[in-house]
DNA sequence: CTGTTAGCGCATTCAC
DNA sequence: GTGAATGCGCTAACAG
């Protein structure tokens, strides 16, 4: 069992004061460069590592960011987190990650834990059924910056990072229309969440622009889970006039729908064109390949952390609340191609 | 900006000593129950929250566990993490999670970060190409318990939690044989990793037991990525005698193979029976549903953390190294059913 | 059962 | 450019 080296040990070794060691290690400008590098090298030799707790206690900041996400099990989310981790590491911040499991209640618990852990900042993507932002008030009261990404809710003291979901929804729908679909069904998640509400808006815009009447009964709010495909096909079979297009709010569920459709004897895309959302690798692994929206997850993670940290280092306490909108992109694949040759 | 309440504030308020407050808050046995609850309630009223850094600095433990995983983007991994998080929360531990992105190098960096963060214990699932365990030595030298799960490497000072991959591989292969497959191809990942090496062993056992000669050229080591399916089919098309069964080491890649097979005109399961591994929800969302192995991820996460924490609280420094083997289960679905009626 | 005292390791005044 | 002194908030002796 090795002993921990402290700045005192280094100081003694070099016959200088601990204060100088501390300053040198923190690259303080008022320290001679030669002594700086001397201290750095002996620190390395002696196997010194900073004690983050002593440092945090003293500085009253933890160099830790909290992240609350609905779930980790999607390509999208893990990509976002990879981006966050990269930026955090570079700025020597740690990340504490937790999953709300799409539950408002768990999200509240998670927020509480993050608060008690005294994170310097909090990054959140909201759960399906989150109703309000009260559980984040303690952070704002203590001036701990709060940032929402992807699943956001507008708040006058928090930054949001999103893509233009209205536009993306519009693009998908327009594309389906351009491929000859006239009755497009939209399978989505909780409309409490901007991502779903906005995609729906885009869907409606595209219909209206094409002169297609909006039909409420073609929009289905689901949990986007693995049974949704089967349920959707059941609905379709009960319809007097079945749809000829399907816009599903994520790729996994879109695949579930495609699969159920094929099992029920519908041809994709001939009978029904299908499009998903997120550009999960899954979309290129199913037959037919899935038309979808590319979502810049890694970039979103990077920017989120970068923005939060710059806020932490920021000059003012002015909560410059802004919304950052990233660029998404329609990716056309076979599942929606009904016109061009295969 | 509110002021932080400390135990001194509570002590002053109640005219008692800070030590008593500290003891009461930590549920020390030698404190009167009435004063305990009095302290607890005023602490709540005053909005007290413990300062984990002061506490960590004093106690020389952080109540934080590190987790290094290859990737977060699978149902399996996020389930494991959910189980870990639950147990950690209950024992009031925090989790720091990082992804190695299947890279040995990144795993080393991650380990270093965890070490510098002074985690009390470390949970690891190894990257594809990890060669040795040297980067974990610093932990062992400092008596920080190390636990491997799923992707493990035997080490005389670390506990491992796994399923019986040999058996699972055997079960899958035997099942395929029982459905009439004679030439079974096995698509797997790096054989440096126990999970893949063991599944291969099980595969070989089953063949041998059925009196089928083992054919090296039917085993393909890949990255199990999204292009693997296409590549595999290409290989198949070049074979004089194509396989009639496919055992793929994870579900995502199995789906990629099924899809490529169908695109190339093979019927699943009639021409080729397919089986995957992990029981990802994906397996029930593709057509045909995928035969697979159910893997108790949540349970594995729970047990991993429970075991590590009990080690931390353990009486001795004796590194009682053990291997815990969890039960997996074959799940038969359409993709492999060639005999029974559909 | 409760109080007194001291120190965990660091960063920051204030000196010089 | 460097050193001495102090305290961040908590817990663990040691007393009583």
PDB file of N, CA and C (backbone and C1' of nucleotides) in Angstrom, chain B residues 6-8 22-23 48 54 58, chain D residues 8-15:
ATOM      1  N   UNK B   6     -23.689  24.772   6.974  1.00  0.00           N
ATOM      2  CA  UNK B   6     -22.744  23.735   7.412  1.00  0.00           C
ATOM      3  C   UNK B   6     -23.225  23.151   8.738  1.00  0.00           C
ATOM      4  N   UNK B   7     -22.532  22.141   9.186  1.00  0.00           N
ATOM      5  CA  UNK B   7     -22.927  21.558  10.467  1.00  0.00           C
ATOM      6  C   UNK B   7     -22.710  22.559  11.611  1.00  0.00           C
ATOM      7  N   UNK B   8     -21.841  23.519  11.384  1.00  0.00           N
ATOM      8  CA  UNK B   8     -21.638  24.536  12.414  1.00  0.00           C
ATOM      9  C   UNK B   8     -22.886  25.397  12.587  1.00  0.00           C
ATOM     10  N   UNK B  22     -22.594  16.104  13.382  1.00  0.00           N
ATOM     11  CA  UNK B  22     -21.993  15.196  12.413  1.00  0.00           C
ATOM     12  C   UNK B  22     -22.386  13.757  12.720  1.00  0.00           C
ATOM     13  N   UNK B  23     -22.267  13.382  13.975  1.00  0.00           N
ATOM     14  CA  UNK B  23     -22.603  12.009  14.347  1.00  0.00           C
ATOM     15  C   UNK B  23     -24.068  11.698  14.071  1.00  0.00           C
ATOM     16  N   UNK B  48     -29.808  22.245   4.864  1.00  0.00           N
ATOM     17  CA  UNK B  48     -28.445  21.725   4.909  1.00  0.00           C
ATOM     18  C   UNK B  48     -28.231  20.627   3.878  1.00  0.00           C
ATOM     19  N   UNK B  54     -15.416  17.860   1.781  1.00  0.00           N
ATOM     20  CA  UNK B  54     -14.892  17.898   3.140  1.00  0.00           C
ATOM     21  C   UNK B  54     -14.927  16.489   3.717  1.00  0.00           C
ATOM     22  N   UNK B  58     -11.633  14.116   4.589  1.00  0.00           N
ATOM     23  CA  UNK B  58     -11.413  13.607   5.936  1.00  0.00           C
ATOM     24  C   UNK B  58     -11.394  12.068   5.959  1.00  0.00           C
TER      25      UNK B  58
ATOM     26  P    DC D   8     -13.666  28.697   7.200  1.00  0.00           P
ATOM     27  O5'  DC D   8     -14.240  27.927   5.929  1.00  0.00           O
ATOM     28  C5'  DC D   8     -14.109  28.422   4.605  1.00  0.00           C
ATOM     29  C4'  DC D   8     -13.993  27.247   3.656  1.00  0.00           C
ATOM     30  C3'  DC D   8     -14.819  26.038   4.084  1.00  0.00           C
ATOM     31  O3'  DC D   8     -16.077  26.089   3.425  1.00  0.00           O
ATOM     32  C1'  DC D   8     -12.589  25.404   3.376  1.00  0.00           C
ATOM     33  P    DG D   9     -17.401  26.262   4.250  1.00  0.00           P
ATOM     34  O5'  DG D   9     -17.574  24.782   4.791  1.00  0.00           O
ATOM     35  C5'  DG D   9     -17.846  23.740   3.868  1.00  0.00           C
ATOM     36  C4'  DG D   9     -17.649  22.425   4.571  1.00  0.00           C
ATOM     37  C3'  DG D   9     -18.538  22.211   5.790  1.00  0.00           C
ATOM     38  O3'  DG D   9     -19.374  21.110   5.485  1.00  0.00           O
ATOM     39  C1'  DG D   9     -16.302  21.560   6.226  1.00  0.00           C
ATOM     40  P    DC D  10     -20.232  20.326   6.536  1.00  0.00           P
ATOM     41  O5'  DC D  10     -19.218  19.190   6.971  1.00  0.00           O
ATOM     42  C5'  DC D  10     -18.844  18.202   6.010  1.00  0.00           C
ATOM     43  C4'  DC D  10     -17.729  17.360   6.560  1.00  0.00           C
ATOM     44  C3'  DC D  10     -18.133  16.455   7.713  1.00  0.00           C
ATOM     45  O3'  DC D  10     -18.244  15.135   7.206  1.00  0.00           O
ATOM     46  C1'  DC D  10     -16.024  17.511   8.079  1.00  0.00           C
ATOM     47  P    DT D  11     -18.920  14.049   8.118  1.00  0.00           P
ATOM     48  O5'  DT D  11     -17.646  13.493   8.907  1.00  0.00           O
ATOM     49  C5'  DT D  11     -16.682  12.759   8.177  1.00  0.00           C
ATOM     50  C4'  DT D  11     -15.541  12.400   9.104  1.00  0.00           C
ATOM     51  C3'  DT D  11     -15.888  11.438  10.221  1.00  0.00           C
ATOM     52  O3'  DT D  11     -14.785  10.554  10.315  1.00  0.00           O
ATOM     53  C1'  DT D  11     -14.887  13.342  11.135  1.00  0.00           C
ATOM     54  P    DA D  12     -14.960   9.103  10.784  1.00  0.00           P
ATOM     55  O5'  DA D  12     -13.688   8.907  11.727  1.00  0.00           O
ATOM     56  C5'  DA D  12     -12.428   9.374  11.257  1.00  0.00           C
ATOM     57  C4'  DA D  12     -11.547   9.625  12.442  1.00  0.00           C
ATOM     58  C3'  DA D  12     -11.735   8.612  13.568  1.00  0.00           C
ATOM     59  O3'  DA D  12     -10.468   8.336  14.097  1.00  0.00           O
ATOM     60  C1'  DA D  12     -12.146  10.775  14.387  1.00  0.00           C
ATOM     61  P    DA D  13     -10.172   7.062  14.895  1.00  0.00           P
ATOM     62  O5'  DA D  13     -10.809   7.412  16.277  1.00  0.00           O
ATOM     63  C5'  DA D  13     -10.139   7.342  17.481  1.00  0.00           C
ATOM     64  C4'  DA D  13      -8.984   8.298  17.647  1.00  0.00           C
ATOM     65  C3'  DA D  13      -8.587   8.390  19.110  1.00  0.00           C
ATOM     66  O3'  DA D  13      -7.179   8.406  19.274  1.00  0.00           O
ATOM     67  C1'  DA D  13      -9.579  10.461  18.370  1.00  0.00           C
ATOM     68  P    DC D  14      -6.574   7.899  20.629  1.00  0.00           P
ATOM     69  O5'  DC D  14      -7.119   8.973  21.668  1.00  0.00           O
ATOM     70  C5'  DC D  14      -6.662  10.328  21.579  1.00  0.00           C
ATOM     71  C4'  DC D  14      -7.478  11.187  22.515  1.00  0.00           C
ATOM     72  C3'  DC D  14      -7.668  10.565  23.906  1.00  0.00           C
ATOM     73  O3'  DC D  14      -7.138  11.453  24.876  1.00  0.00           O
ATOM     74  C1'  DC D  14      -9.696  11.467  23.079  1.00  0.00           C
ATOM     75  P    DA D  15      -6.711  10.928  26.332  1.00  0.00           P
ATOM     76  O5'  DA D  15      -7.591  11.915  27.217  1.00  0.00           O
ATOM     77  C5'  DA D  15      -8.979  11.784  27.124  1.00  0.00           C
ATOM     78  C4'  DA D  15      -9.642  13.090  27.348  1.00  0.00           C
ATOM     79  C3'  DA D  15     -10.273  13.173  28.733  1.00  0.00           C
ATOM     80  O3'  DA D  15     -10.237  14.487  29.239  1.00  0.00           O
ATOM     81  C1'  DA D  15     -11.971  13.099  27.037  1.00  0.00           C
TER      82       DA D  15
END
